[in-house]
Structure formats: structure tokens, C-alpha cells
């Protein structure tokens, strides 16, 4: 929590539309802020909002000096340019780690001996330090202009480290809390979304996994929706993905498709981390909703079940 006499930090969030999963994420983030003494400010925007409108709302929040961090809940509606929106957050207040610079630093984590240290993810250390992991780089990015105004002021900030995206960091922390390391292990990430799957694959690589297979949502579509393609295509897709998943010691799934990951796709004794989330029902009607993961019940009922954590 925030100590006495200390000005509490403030987190500003932008929520576009009313997707049930996004609403749930926002509720949990608000609760976490209330628990830790962080001020929380939410800006709601219409599902039909344009890229420029969202980016301007974010810039307005970013320029407020009392606000410590800003994020926009992803995914965004199809008419919105997500990259432009995440860029508008700026580097200095990007608490979600989604700015292109932070993602780029993560992608280059091996350069100049910048490999991440697994101890950064020890769950017991999170109570004593902010959840802000760094990626070491040989030289700081010392002249990144975080001010997109046309005036001549010097809006430069020093960016010697990268903010890691929250979902991948939490997934790895959860795995390590169960006593498992990714170092020297064969990993498979199902789902290549920009908020979880893609940065997670980069993170596993930087943490020393021996191999990382990243399976796109397009490749998984015939498995998630087998009735939408010819039977032979669904079978071929399942065979292809199975070769990757059954060869993995650790599987992360971040698709958001309830129960699609069945026991036949997992080798006995493998570890599965379920990052996928699907909300069924309405959050506005109290507790009349369900939160479903990607892992099917058959995984737990198997004769030699995998360890699944979510």
C-alpha cells in the first residue's frame, strides 16, 4: 500500500465499448487500486470511437501531472488502429508495456547480454517492489521524444529499460510460483495476440527457454471452430498444432476460446498455464456471469494429467 504522508500514485484507464472480458479486467484493476491505495480514473468511450478520438483522450490523460500511469484496455474495435493508440500513451507513463519502444526492447532482450533474470518474477518479491521489470540494454534510449506537440519544448525522457506487459509477466510469475522454471525448457504459446501471446513468446525467449513455438490464432481457428471449415482441414490443423503442443514441456494458452485445449493435445506431465478468458453472462447483473478458460475439463480428468494453472 501507499505509506502515510506520501502522495498516492494515480492510474488512468481508457475503456472503449463494453466487452464483458474488458469490463471484468477493468473491475479487477479498480479493485486492485482500491486495495493498494492507488487512485483510479476511468474514461469510458463509445464502441464507435475513432482512432484519433481515443488517442487524444489518452494524450489528455498523459499530460496531467498527477497521473502516474496510463493504459488503454485492449483489444479495441476493428475500426481503431491499435498501434497508434498504444503509441499515444507515450513511453514514460506506459504501465501496460505496450508502447512500440517497450515491445522492441523486449524483442532485443538478448542483445548485449540483456537476458532477463528469472528472480524478477518471484511472487514473494512483488510485495516489496513495484511490478515493473526491466530489460537491460547496453545504452539507454536517452533522446526519445515523448511529446507529440508541434512546439519546441524539450519533451525528452531517458528510457534505459523496458516495461514488461502485465499479462505475460503474471503468467510467468504464476508458473514460477508453482516451482517451475522456463530455463532450458521447450515452450509453446497458443495465440499470438499483442497483449499476451506475442510478448509472452518474446519473454520466454529472453528468460532462457530452449525453444518457443508461437501458434497464431489463424492456425488455431479450425480447432476452435471446426464446423467453419471442411473436416479434412480441421483434422490437418489439429495434427499440425498437436505436433507443437505435444512436443512442449510448458504450454501457455491465450486464445479466449472456452475449453478448446483438450487432453489429446497435451503430453502427460506437461505444465499448462491458462491465460485465456471468456466471460459469459452480464457483469451488470451482479454475479450472474461465468469466467471460462481455454483448458478443457478433459485435461484434469486424464489418466496422467498435466498441471494446469490459470
PDB file of C-alpha atoms in Angstrom:
ATOM      1  CA  UNK A   1       0.000   0.000   0.000  1.00  0.00           C
ATOM      2  CA  UNK A   2       0.885   3.681  -0.062  1.00  0.00           C
ATOM      3  CA  UNK A   3       2.661   4.989   3.039  1.00  0.00           C
ATOM      4  CA  UNK A   4       1.351   7.813   5.204  1.00  0.00           C
ATOM      5  CA  UNK A   5       2.255  11.282   4.051  1.00  0.00           C
ATOM      6  CA  UNK A   6       3.061  10.025   0.564  1.00  0.00           C
ATOM      7  CA  UNK A   7       1.153  11.347  -2.398  1.00  0.00           C
ATOM      8  CA  UNK A   8      -0.610   8.272  -3.816  1.00  0.00           C
ATOM      9  CA  UNK A   9       0.070   7.370  -7.446  1.00  0.00           C
ATOM     10  CA  UNK A  10      -2.767   7.620  -9.918  1.00  0.00           C
ATOM     11  CA  UNK A  11      -3.660   5.188 -12.685  1.00  0.00           C
ATOM     12  CA  UNK A  12      -5.781   6.350 -15.621  1.00  0.00           C
ATOM     13  CA  UNK A  13      -7.569   3.878 -17.869  1.00  0.00           C
ATOM     14  CA  UNK A  14      -9.455   4.201 -21.143  1.00  0.00           C
ATOM     15  CA  UNK A  15     -12.177   1.657 -21.899  1.00  0.00           C
ATOM     16  CA  UNK A  16     -13.691   1.596 -25.382  1.00  0.00           C
ATOM     17  CA  UNK A  17     -17.033  -0.193 -25.689  1.00  0.00           C
ATOM     18  CA  UNK A  18     -18.392  -2.714 -23.203  1.00  0.00           C
ATOM     19  CA  UNK A  19     -16.901  -6.119 -23.956  1.00  0.00           C
ATOM     20  CA  UNK A  20     -17.608  -8.389 -20.957  1.00  0.00           C
ATOM     21  CA  UNK A  21     -13.976  -9.506 -20.632  1.00  0.00           C
ATOM     22  CA  UNK A  22     -12.737  -5.909 -20.796  1.00  0.00           C
ATOM     23  CA  UNK A  23     -15.309  -4.871 -18.202  1.00  0.00           C
ATOM     24  CA  UNK A  24     -14.102  -7.654 -15.904  1.00  0.00           C
ATOM     25  CA  UNK A  25     -10.464  -6.667 -16.344  1.00  0.00           C
ATOM     26  CA  UNK A  26     -11.346  -3.065 -15.540  1.00  0.00           C
ATOM     27  CA  UNK A  27     -13.288  -4.089 -12.444  1.00  0.00           C
ATOM     28  CA  UNK A  28     -10.345  -6.135 -11.167  1.00  0.00           C
ATOM     29  CA  UNK A  29      -7.900  -3.300 -11.830  1.00  0.00           C
ATOM     30  CA  UNK A  30     -10.100  -0.844  -9.977  1.00  0.00           C
ATOM     31  CA  UNK A  31     -10.331  -3.241  -7.023  1.00  0.00           C
ATOM     32  CA  UNK A  32      -6.552  -3.692  -7.010  1.00  0.00           C
ATOM     33  CA  UNK A  33      -6.067   0.076  -6.947  1.00  0.00           C
ATOM     34  CA  UNK A  34      -8.508   0.459  -4.070  1.00  0.00           C
ATOM     35  CA  UNK A  35      -6.712  -2.269  -2.123  1.00  0.00           C
ATOM     36  CA  UNK A  36      -3.272  -0.714  -2.574  1.00  0.00           C
ATOM     37  CA  UNK A  37      -4.240   2.935  -2.167  1.00  0.00           C
ATOM     38  CA  UNK A  38      -3.740   3.909  -5.800  1.00  0.00           C
ATOM     39  CA  UNK A  39      -6.129   6.486  -7.219  1.00  0.00           C
ATOM     40  CA  UNK A  40      -8.019   5.136 -10.223  1.00  0.00           C
ATOM     41  CA  UNK A  41      -9.535   7.194 -13.022  1.00  0.00           C
ATOM     42  CA  UNK A  42     -11.625   5.590 -15.761  1.00  0.00           C
ATOM     43  CA  UNK A  43     -12.574   7.214 -19.054  1.00  0.00           C
ATOM     44  CA  UNK A  44     -15.294   5.366 -20.962  1.00  0.00           C
ATOM     45  CA  UNK A  45     -15.623   5.805 -24.709  1.00  0.00           C
ATOM     46  CA  UNK A  46     -18.134   4.602 -27.270  1.00  0.00           C
ATOM     47  CA  UNK A  47     -17.635   1.452 -29.328  1.00  0.00           C
ATOM     48  CA  UNK A  48     -17.766   3.692 -32.418  1.00  0.00           C
ATOM     49  CA  UNK A  49     -14.948   5.992 -31.270  1.00  0.00           C
ATOM     50  CA  UNK A  50     -12.289   6.778 -33.851  1.00  0.00           C
ATOM     51  CA  UNK A  51      -8.563   6.221 -33.517  1.00  0.00           C
ATOM     52  CA  UNK A  52      -7.923   9.958 -33.265  1.00  0.00           C
ATOM     53  CA  UNK A  53     -10.561  10.445 -30.574  1.00  0.00           C
ATOM     54  CA  UNK A  54      -9.112   7.667 -28.429  1.00  0.00           C
ATOM     55  CA  UNK A  55      -5.539   8.831 -28.952  1.00  0.00           C
ATOM     56  CA  UNK A  56      -6.478  12.384 -27.988  1.00  0.00           C
ATOM     57  CA  UNK A  57      -8.216  11.204 -24.815  1.00  0.00           C
ATOM     58  CA  UNK A  58      -5.073   9.278 -23.874  1.00  0.00           C
ATOM     59  CA  UNK A  59      -2.809  12.246 -24.560  1.00  0.00           C
ATOM     60  CA  UNK A  60      -5.024  14.431 -22.381  1.00  0.00           C
ATOM     61  CA  UNK A  61      -4.627  11.971 -19.514  1.00  0.00           C
ATOM     62  CA  UNK A  62      -0.902  11.573 -20.070  1.00  0.00           C
ATOM     63  CA  UNK A  63      -0.281  15.294 -19.779  1.00  0.00           C
ATOM     64  CA  UNK A  64      -1.887  15.536 -16.343  1.00  0.00           C
ATOM     65  CA  UNK A  65       0.994  15.689 -13.892  1.00  0.00           C
ATOM     66  CA  UNK A  66      -0.834  13.911 -11.059  1.00  0.00           C
ATOM     67  CA  UNK A  67      -1.370  10.807 -13.216  1.00  0.00           C
ATOM     68  CA  UNK A  68       1.457   8.284 -12.834  1.00  0.00           C
ATOM     69  CA  UNK A  69       0.445   5.762 -15.485  1.00  0.00           C
ATOM     70  CA  UNK A  70      -1.963   5.400 -18.387  1.00  0.00           C
ATOM     71  CA  UNK A  71      -3.287   2.413 -20.317  1.00  0.00           C
ATOM     72  CA  UNK A  72      -5.996   1.629 -22.846  1.00  0.00           C
ATOM     73  CA  UNK A  73      -7.788  -1.667 -22.431  1.00  0.00           C
ATOM     74  CA  UNK A  74      -7.212  -3.955 -25.416  1.00  0.00           C
ATOM     75  CA  UNK A  75      -8.473  -5.317 -27.756  1.00  0.00           C
ATOM     76  CA  UNK A  76     -10.015  -2.334 -29.486  1.00  0.00           C
ATOM     77  CA  UNK A  77     -12.858  -2.266 -32.055  1.00  0.00           C
ATOM     78  CA  UNK A  78     -11.843  -3.157 -35.625  1.00  0.00           C
ATOM     79  CA  UNK A  79     -12.010   0.426 -36.933  1.00  0.00           C
ATOM     80  CA  UNK A  80      -9.315   1.527 -34.451  1.00  0.00           C
ATOM     81  CA  UNK A  81      -5.580   1.484 -35.189  1.00  0.00           C
ATOM     82  CA  UNK A  82      -4.310  -0.183 -32.007  1.00  0.00           C
ATOM     83  CA  UNK A  83      -0.676   0.642 -32.723  1.00  0.00           C
ATOM     84  CA  UNK A  84      -1.423   4.350 -32.956  1.00  0.00           C
ATOM     85  CA  UNK A  85      -3.385   4.185 -29.713  1.00  0.00           C
ATOM     86  CA  UNK A  86      -0.654   2.379 -27.775  1.00  0.00           C
ATOM     87  CA  UNK A  87       1.921   4.814 -29.142  1.00  0.00           C
ATOM     88  CA  UNK A  88      -0.143   7.765 -27.919  1.00  0.00           C
ATOM     89  CA  UNK A  89       0.264   6.540 -24.334  1.00  0.00           C
ATOM     90  CA  UNK A  90       3.902   7.614 -24.521  1.00  0.00           C
ATOM     91  CA  UNK A  91       6.896   5.836 -23.040  1.00  0.00           C
ATOM     92  CA  UNK A  92       7.123   7.380 -19.589  1.00  0.00           C
ATOM     93  CA  UNK A  93       3.571   6.511 -18.449  1.00  0.00           C
ATOM     94  CA  UNK A  94       3.088   3.231 -20.312  1.00  0.00           C
ATOM     95  CA  UNK A  95       2.279   0.929 -17.386  1.00  0.00           C
ATOM     96  CA  UNK A  96       0.990  -1.801 -19.706  1.00  0.00           C
ATOM     97  CA  UNK A  97       4.269  -2.178 -21.597  1.00  0.00           C
ATOM     98  CA  UNK A  98       2.514  -1.955 -24.966  1.00  0.00           C
ATOM     99  CA  UNK A  99       4.344   1.047 -26.434  1.00  0.00           C
ATOM    100  CA  UNK A 100       6.358   0.017 -29.531  1.00  0.00           C
ATOM    101  CA  UNK A 101       9.596   1.060 -27.832  1.00  0.00           C
ATOM    102  CA  UNK A 102       8.989  -1.197 -24.847  1.00  0.00           C
ATOM    103  CA  UNK A 103       7.970  -4.083 -27.104  1.00  0.00           C
ATOM    104  CA  UNK A 104      11.079  -3.505 -29.210  1.00  0.00           C
ATOM    105  CA  UNK A 105      13.365  -3.569 -26.171  1.00  0.00           C
ATOM    106  CA  UNK A 106      11.765  -6.843 -25.096  1.00  0.00           C
ATOM    107  CA  UNK A 107      12.337  -8.291 -28.567  1.00  0.00           C
ATOM    108  CA  UNK A 108      16.017  -7.301 -28.280  1.00  0.00           C
ATOM    109  CA  UNK A 109      16.443  -8.623 -24.740  1.00  0.00           C
ATOM    110  CA  UNK A 110      19.251 -10.986 -25.775  1.00  0.00           C
ATOM    111  CA  UNK A 111      21.297  -8.203 -27.308  1.00  0.00           C
ATOM    112  CA  UNK A 112      24.301  -7.042 -25.286  1.00  0.00           C
ATOM    113  CA  UNK A 113      23.806  -9.724 -22.623  1.00  0.00           C
ATOM    114  CA  UNK A 114      20.403  -8.309 -21.761  1.00  0.00           C
ATOM    115  CA  UNK A 115      18.791 -11.619 -20.799  1.00  0.00           C
ATOM    116  CA  UNK A 116      16.171 -11.271 -18.076  1.00  0.00           C
ATOM    117  CA  UNK A 117      16.793 -12.786 -14.682  1.00  0.00           C
ATOM    118  CA  UNK A 118      14.139 -15.267 -13.523  1.00  0.00           C
ATOM    119  CA  UNK A 119      14.250 -13.853  -9.984  1.00  0.00           C
ATOM    120  CA  UNK A 120      12.405 -10.820 -11.304  1.00  0.00           C
ATOM    121  CA  UNK A 121       9.305 -12.979 -11.343  1.00  0.00           C
ATOM    122  CA  UNK A 122       9.454 -14.471  -7.855  1.00  0.00           C
ATOM    123  CA  UNK A 123       5.973 -13.969  -6.443  1.00  0.00           C
ATOM    124  CA  UNK A 124       7.250 -13.234  -2.937  1.00  0.00           C
ATOM    125  CA  UNK A 125       9.191 -10.202  -4.131  1.00  0.00           C
ATOM    126  CA  UNK A 126       6.165  -8.429  -5.561  1.00  0.00           C
ATOM    127  CA  UNK A 127       5.113  -7.139  -2.135  1.00  0.00           C
ATOM    128  CA  UNK A 128       8.412  -5.316  -1.759  1.00  0.00           C
ATOM    129  CA  UNK A 129       8.919  -3.784  -5.171  1.00  0.00           C
ATOM    130  CA  UNK A 130       6.633  -2.411  -7.874  1.00  0.00           C
ATOM    131  CA  UNK A 131       5.718  -4.875 -10.652  1.00  0.00           C
ATOM    132  CA  UNK A 132       7.958  -3.095 -13.125  1.00  0.00           C
ATOM    133  CA  UNK A 133      10.500  -5.452 -14.643  1.00  0.00           C
ATOM    134  CA  UNK A 134      13.395  -4.134 -16.685  1.00  0.00           C
ATOM    135  CA  UNK A 135      15.165  -5.331 -19.776  1.00  0.00           C
ATOM    136  CA  UNK A 136      18.821  -4.382 -19.649  1.00  0.00           C
ATOM    137  CA  UNK A 137      20.228  -2.590 -22.661  1.00  0.00           C
ATOM    138  CA  UNK A 138      23.792  -1.518 -23.345  1.00  0.00           C
ATOM    139  CA  UNK A 139      22.918   2.129 -23.918  1.00  0.00           C
ATOM    140  CA  UNK A 140      19.838   3.991 -22.697  1.00  0.00           C
ATOM    141  CA  UNK A 141      17.459   5.435 -25.227  1.00  0.00           C
ATOM    142  CA  UNK A 142      18.160   8.917 -23.980  1.00  0.00           C
ATOM    143  CA  UNK A 143      16.561  11.089 -26.643  1.00  0.00           C
ATOM    144  CA  UNK A 144      13.123   9.661 -27.188  1.00  0.00           C
ATOM    145  CA  UNK A 145      10.639  12.486 -27.698  1.00  0.00           C
ATOM    146  CA  UNK A 146       7.578  11.643 -25.623  1.00  0.00           C
ATOM    147  CA  UNK A 147       5.830  14.893 -26.539  1.00  0.00           C
ATOM    148  CA  UNK A 148       3.891  14.885 -29.790  1.00  0.00           C
ATOM    149  CA  UNK A 149       3.126  18.606 -29.744  1.00  0.00           C
ATOM    150  CA  UNK A 150       4.469  20.799 -32.523  1.00  0.00           C
ATOM    151  CA  UNK A 151       6.058  23.262 -30.105  1.00  0.00           C
ATOM    152  CA  UNK A 152       9.769  23.449 -29.426  1.00  0.00           C
ATOM    153  CA  UNK A 153       9.894  22.362 -25.794  1.00  0.00           C
ATOM    154  CA  UNK A 154      12.272  19.564 -24.942  1.00  0.00           C
ATOM    155  CA  UNK A 155       9.922  16.681 -24.185  1.00  0.00           C
ATOM    156  CA  UNK A 156      12.736  14.152 -23.979  1.00  0.00           C
ATOM    157  CA  UNK A 157      12.908  11.369 -21.468  1.00  0.00           C
ATOM    158  CA  UNK A 158      15.545   8.810 -20.605  1.00  0.00           C
ATOM    159  CA  UNK A 159      14.370   5.271 -21.258  1.00  0.00           C
ATOM    160  CA  UNK A 160      17.079   2.859 -20.102  1.00  0.00           C
ATOM    161  CA  UNK A 161      14.720  -0.070 -19.559  1.00  0.00           C
ATOM    162  CA  UNK A 162      11.552  -1.667 -20.828  1.00  0.00           C
ATOM    163  CA  UNK A 163       8.231  -2.082 -19.082  1.00  0.00           C
ATOM    164  CA  UNK A 164       7.123  -5.686 -19.484  1.00  0.00           C
ATOM    165  CA  UNK A 165       3.493  -6.304 -20.489  1.00  0.00           C
ATOM    166  CA  UNK A 166       1.427  -7.282 -17.467  1.00  0.00           C
ATOM    167  CA  UNK A 167      -0.248 -10.492 -18.684  1.00  0.00           C
ATOM    168  CA  UNK A 168       2.979 -12.239 -19.803  1.00  0.00           C
ATOM    169  CA  UNK A 169       4.776 -11.249 -16.617  1.00  0.00           C
ATOM    170  CA  UNK A 170       1.895 -12.548 -14.494  1.00  0.00           C
ATOM    171  CA  UNK A 171       1.777 -15.822 -16.464  1.00  0.00           C
ATOM    172  CA  UNK A 172       5.477 -16.474 -15.923  1.00  0.00           C
ATOM    173  CA  UNK A 173       5.209 -15.436 -12.274  1.00  0.00           C
ATOM    174  CA  UNK A 174       2.347 -17.873 -11.776  1.00  0.00           C
ATOM    175  CA  UNK A 175       4.372 -20.662 -13.353  1.00  0.00           C
ATOM    176  CA  UNK A 176       7.350 -19.951 -11.115  1.00  0.00           C
ATOM    177  CA  UNK A 177       5.125 -19.738  -8.048  1.00  0.00           C
ATOM    178  CA  UNK A 178       4.313 -23.407  -8.725  1.00  0.00           C
ATOM    179  CA  UNK A 179       8.014 -24.247  -8.744  1.00  0.00           C
ATOM    180  CA  UNK A 180       8.635 -24.389 -12.491  1.00  0.00           C
ATOM    181  CA  UNK A 181      11.342 -22.633 -14.478  1.00  0.00           C
ATOM    182  CA  UNK A 182      11.338 -21.976 -18.226  1.00  0.00           C
ATOM    183  CA  UNK A 183      15.126 -22.096 -18.479  1.00  0.00           C
ATOM    184  CA  UNK A 184      16.147 -24.855 -20.884  1.00  0.00           C
ATOM    185  CA  UNK A 185      12.536 -25.949 -21.396  1.00  0.00           C
ATOM    186  CA  UNK A 186      10.590 -26.373 -24.629  1.00  0.00           C
ATOM    187  CA  UNK A 187       7.649 -23.976 -24.557  1.00  0.00           C
ATOM    188  CA  UNK A 188       4.614 -23.484 -26.771  1.00  0.00           C
ATOM    189  CA  UNK A 189       2.445 -20.360 -26.793  1.00  0.00           C
ATOM    190  CA  UNK A 190      -1.028 -20.710 -28.279  1.00  0.00           C
ATOM    191  CA  UNK A 191      -2.384 -17.398 -29.541  1.00  0.00           C
ATOM    192  CA  UNK A 192      -0.327 -14.532 -30.938  1.00  0.00           C
ATOM    193  CA  UNK A 193      -2.253 -11.528 -29.654  1.00  0.00           C
ATOM    194  CA  UNK A 194      -0.312  -8.342 -28.943  1.00  0.00           C
ATOM    195  CA  UNK A 195      -1.398  -8.175 -25.283  1.00  0.00           C
ATOM    196  CA  UNK A 196      -0.441 -11.694 -24.212  1.00  0.00           C
ATOM    197  CA  UNK A 197       0.736 -14.328 -26.698  1.00  0.00           C
ATOM    198  CA  UNK A 198       3.295 -12.404 -28.740  1.00  0.00           C
ATOM    199  CA  UNK A 199       5.040 -10.601 -25.850  1.00  0.00           C
ATOM    200  CA  UNK A 200       4.874 -13.811 -23.826  1.00  0.00           C
ATOM    201  CA  UNK A 201       6.806 -15.676 -26.529  1.00  0.00           C
ATOM    202  CA  UNK A 202       9.433 -12.913 -26.530  1.00  0.00           C
ATOM    203  CA  UNK A 203       9.627 -13.027 -22.749  1.00  0.00           C
ATOM    204  CA  UNK A 204      10.096 -16.812 -22.638  1.00  0.00           C
ATOM    205  CA  UNK A 205      12.889 -16.490 -25.175  1.00  0.00           C
ATOM    206  CA  UNK A 206      14.562 -13.805 -23.065  1.00  0.00           C
ATOM    207  CA  UNK A 207      14.227 -15.911 -19.919  1.00  0.00           C
ATOM    208  CA  UNK A 208      16.194 -18.759 -21.451  1.00  0.00           C
ATOM    209  CA  UNK A 209      13.655 -21.237 -22.807  1.00  0.00           C
ATOM    210  CA  UNK A 210      15.389 -23.733 -25.097  1.00  0.00           C
ATOM    211  CA  UNK A 211      12.687 -23.299 -27.754  1.00  0.00           C
ATOM    212  CA  UNK A 212       9.500 -21.287 -28.122  1.00  0.00           C
ATOM    213  CA  UNK A 213       6.760 -22.163 -30.612  1.00  0.00           C
ATOM    214  CA  UNK A 214       4.212 -19.402 -31.236  1.00  0.00           C
ATOM    215  CA  UNK A 215       0.960 -20.601 -32.799  1.00  0.00           C
ATOM    216  CA  UNK A 216      -1.185 -17.932 -34.424  1.00  0.00           C
ATOM    217  CA  UNK A 217      -4.911 -17.528 -33.890  1.00  0.00           C
ATOM    218  CA  UNK A 218      -5.346 -18.178 -37.620  1.00  0.00           C
ATOM    219  CA  UNK A 219      -3.702 -21.590 -37.278  1.00  0.00           C
ATOM    220  CA  UNK A 220      -5.894 -22.362 -34.270  1.00  0.00           C
ATOM    221  CA  UNK A 221      -9.154 -21.245 -35.907  1.00  0.00           C
ATOM    222  CA  UNK A 222     -10.004 -24.671 -37.419  1.00  0.00           C
ATOM    223  CA  UNK A 223      -9.534 -26.208 -33.951  1.00  0.00           C
ATOM    224  CA  UNK A 224     -11.514 -23.563 -32.101  1.00  0.00           C
ATOM    225  CA  UNK A 225     -14.274 -23.518 -34.757  1.00  0.00           C
ATOM    226  CA  UNK A 226     -14.095 -26.925 -36.517  1.00  0.00           C
ATOM    227  CA  UNK A 227     -17.568 -26.536 -38.054  1.00  0.00           C
ATOM    228  CA  UNK A 228     -16.435 -23.487 -40.017  1.00  0.00           C
ATOM    229  CA  UNK A 229     -14.011 -25.420 -42.252  1.00  0.00           C
ATOM    230  CA  UNK A 230     -14.050 -28.717 -44.177  1.00  0.00           C
ATOM    231  CA  UNK A 231     -13.448 -31.739 -41.955  1.00  0.00           C
ATOM    232  CA  UNK A 232     -10.114 -32.570 -43.576  1.00  0.00           C
ATOM    233  CA  UNK A 233      -8.858 -29.008 -42.942  1.00  0.00           C
ATOM    234  CA  UNK A 234      -9.852 -29.186 -39.284  1.00  0.00           C
ATOM    235  CA  UNK A 235      -8.087 -32.545 -38.952  1.00  0.00           C
ATOM    236  CA  UNK A 236      -4.930 -31.265 -40.665  1.00  0.00           C
ATOM    237  CA  UNK A 237      -4.855 -28.191 -38.415  1.00  0.00           C
ATOM    238  CA  UNK A 238      -5.250 -30.327 -35.329  1.00  0.00           C
ATOM    239  CA  UNK A 239      -2.413 -32.611 -36.421  1.00  0.00           C
ATOM    240  CA  UNK A 240      -0.144 -29.639 -37.062  1.00  0.00           C
ATOM    241  CA  UNK A 241      -0.835 -27.961 -33.732  1.00  0.00           C
ATOM    242  CA  UNK A 242      -0.612 -31.277 -31.900  1.00  0.00           C
ATOM    243  CA  UNK A 243       2.960 -31.793 -33.091  1.00  0.00           C
ATOM    244  CA  UNK A 244       3.893 -28.483 -31.493  1.00  0.00           C
ATOM    245  CA  UNK A 245       1.924 -28.828 -28.252  1.00  0.00           C
ATOM    246  CA  UNK A 246       2.804 -32.468 -27.573  1.00  0.00           C
ATOM    247  CA  UNK A 247       6.464 -31.634 -28.051  1.00  0.00           C
ATOM    248  CA  UNK A 248       6.291 -28.889 -25.420  1.00  0.00           C
ATOM    249  CA  UNK A 249       7.083 -29.240 -21.739  1.00  0.00           C
ATOM    250  CA  UNK A 250       5.274 -25.994 -20.910  1.00  0.00           C
ATOM    251  CA  UNK A 251       2.205 -24.696 -22.750  1.00  0.00           C
ATOM    252  CA  UNK A 252       0.689 -21.237 -22.437  1.00  0.00           C
ATOM    253  CA  UNK A 253      -2.716 -20.682 -23.980  1.00  0.00           C
ATOM    254  CA  UNK A 254      -4.005 -17.153 -24.576  1.00  0.00           C
ATOM    255  CA  UNK A 255      -6.802 -17.568 -27.092  1.00  0.00           C
ATOM    256  CA  UNK A 256     -10.053 -16.806 -25.293  1.00  0.00           C
ATOM    257  CA  UNK A 257     -11.907 -19.870 -26.607  1.00  0.00           C
ATOM    258  CA  UNK A 258     -13.602 -21.851 -23.806  1.00  0.00           C
ATOM    259  CA  UNK A 259     -12.364 -25.438 -23.486  1.00  0.00           C
ATOM    260  CA  UNK A 260     -10.694 -25.728 -26.879  1.00  0.00           C
ATOM    261  CA  UNK A 261      -7.420 -27.115 -25.428  1.00  0.00           C
ATOM    262  CA  UNK A 262      -8.191 -30.783 -24.843  1.00  0.00           C
ATOM    263  CA  UNK A 263      -6.129 -33.565 -23.269  1.00  0.00           C
ATOM    264  CA  UNK A 264      -5.176 -35.148 -26.608  1.00  0.00           C
ATOM    265  CA  UNK A 265      -3.201 -32.006 -27.479  1.00  0.00           C
ATOM    266  CA  UNK A 266      -1.042 -32.211 -24.350  1.00  0.00           C
ATOM    267  CA  UNK A 267       1.682 -34.663 -23.393  1.00  0.00           C
ATOM    268  CA  UNK A 268       1.318 -36.335 -19.979  1.00  0.00           C
ATOM    269  CA  UNK A 269       3.192 -34.395 -17.327  1.00  0.00           C
ATOM    270  CA  UNK A 270       3.317 -31.148 -19.278  1.00  0.00           C
ATOM    271  CA  UNK A 271       2.578 -27.890 -17.490  1.00  0.00           C
ATOM    272  CA  UNK A 272      -0.223 -25.732 -18.857  1.00  0.00           C
ATOM    273  CA  UNK A 273      -0.766 -22.076 -17.971  1.00  0.00           C
ATOM    274  CA  UNK A 274      -4.204 -20.835 -18.984  1.00  0.00           C
ATOM    275  CA  UNK A 275      -4.178 -17.116 -19.794  1.00  0.00           C
ATOM    276  CA  UNK A 276      -7.343 -17.219 -21.903  1.00  0.00           C
ATOM    277  CA  UNK A 277     -10.511 -15.639 -20.605  1.00  0.00           C
ATOM    278  CA  UNK A 278     -14.093 -15.662 -21.817  1.00  0.00           C
ATOM    279  CA  UNK A 279     -16.891 -14.030 -19.842  1.00  0.00           C
ATOM    280  CA  UNK A 280     -20.368 -15.474 -20.318  1.00  0.00           C
ATOM    281  CA  UNK A 281     -23.289 -13.534 -18.922  1.00  0.00           C
ATOM    282  CA  UNK A 282     -23.602  -9.923 -17.858  1.00  0.00           C
ATOM    283  CA  UNK A 283     -21.428  -8.251 -15.264  1.00  0.00           C
ATOM    284  CA  UNK A 284     -24.076  -5.586 -14.767  1.00  0.00           C
ATOM    285  CA  UNK A 285     -26.460  -8.095 -13.147  1.00  0.00           C
ATOM    286  CA  UNK A 286     -24.385  -8.811 -10.060  1.00  0.00           C
ATOM    287  CA  UNK A 287     -22.659 -12.196 -10.048  1.00  0.00           C
ATOM    288  CA  UNK A 288     -24.732 -13.723 -12.837  1.00  0.00           C
ATOM    289  CA  UNK A 289     -21.742 -14.489 -15.073  1.00  0.00           C
ATOM    290  CA  UNK A 290     -19.070 -17.128 -15.620  1.00  0.00           C
ATOM    291  CA  UNK A 291     -15.374 -16.729 -16.336  1.00  0.00           C
ATOM    292  CA  UNK A 292     -14.156 -19.570 -18.564  1.00  0.00           C
ATOM    293  CA  UNK A 293     -10.621 -20.548 -19.528  1.00  0.00           C
ATOM    294  CA  UNK A 294      -9.144 -22.194 -22.618  1.00  0.00           C
ATOM    295  CA  UNK A 295      -8.353 -25.538 -20.952  1.00  0.00           C
ATOM    296  CA  UNK A 296     -10.957 -28.310 -21.312  1.00  0.00           C
ATOM    297  CA  UNK A 297     -12.058 -30.388 -18.322  1.00  0.00           C
ATOM    298  CA  UNK A 298     -10.600 -33.477 -20.038  1.00  0.00           C
ATOM    299  CA  UNK A 299      -7.130 -32.199 -19.163  1.00  0.00           C
ATOM    300  CA  UNK A 300      -7.864 -32.659 -15.465  1.00  0.00           C
ATOM    301  CA  UNK A 301      -9.633 -35.991 -15.966  1.00  0.00           C
ATOM    302  CA  UNK A 302      -6.812 -37.583 -17.946  1.00  0.00           C
ATOM    303  CA  UNK A 303      -5.060 -40.672 -16.574  1.00  0.00           C
ATOM    304  CA  UNK A 304      -1.756 -38.769 -16.391  1.00  0.00           C
ATOM    305  CA  UNK A 305      -2.991 -35.204 -16.141  1.00  0.00           C
ATOM    306  CA  UNK A 306      -0.940 -32.164 -16.915  1.00  0.00           C
ATOM    307  CA  UNK A 307      -0.547 -29.497 -14.280  1.00  0.00           C
ATOM    308  CA  UNK A 308      -2.846 -26.665 -15.327  1.00  0.00           C
ATOM    309  CA  UNK A 309      -2.725 -23.303 -13.603  1.00  0.00           C
ATOM    310  CA  UNK A 310      -4.791 -20.244 -14.501  1.00  0.00           C
TER     311      UNK A 310
END
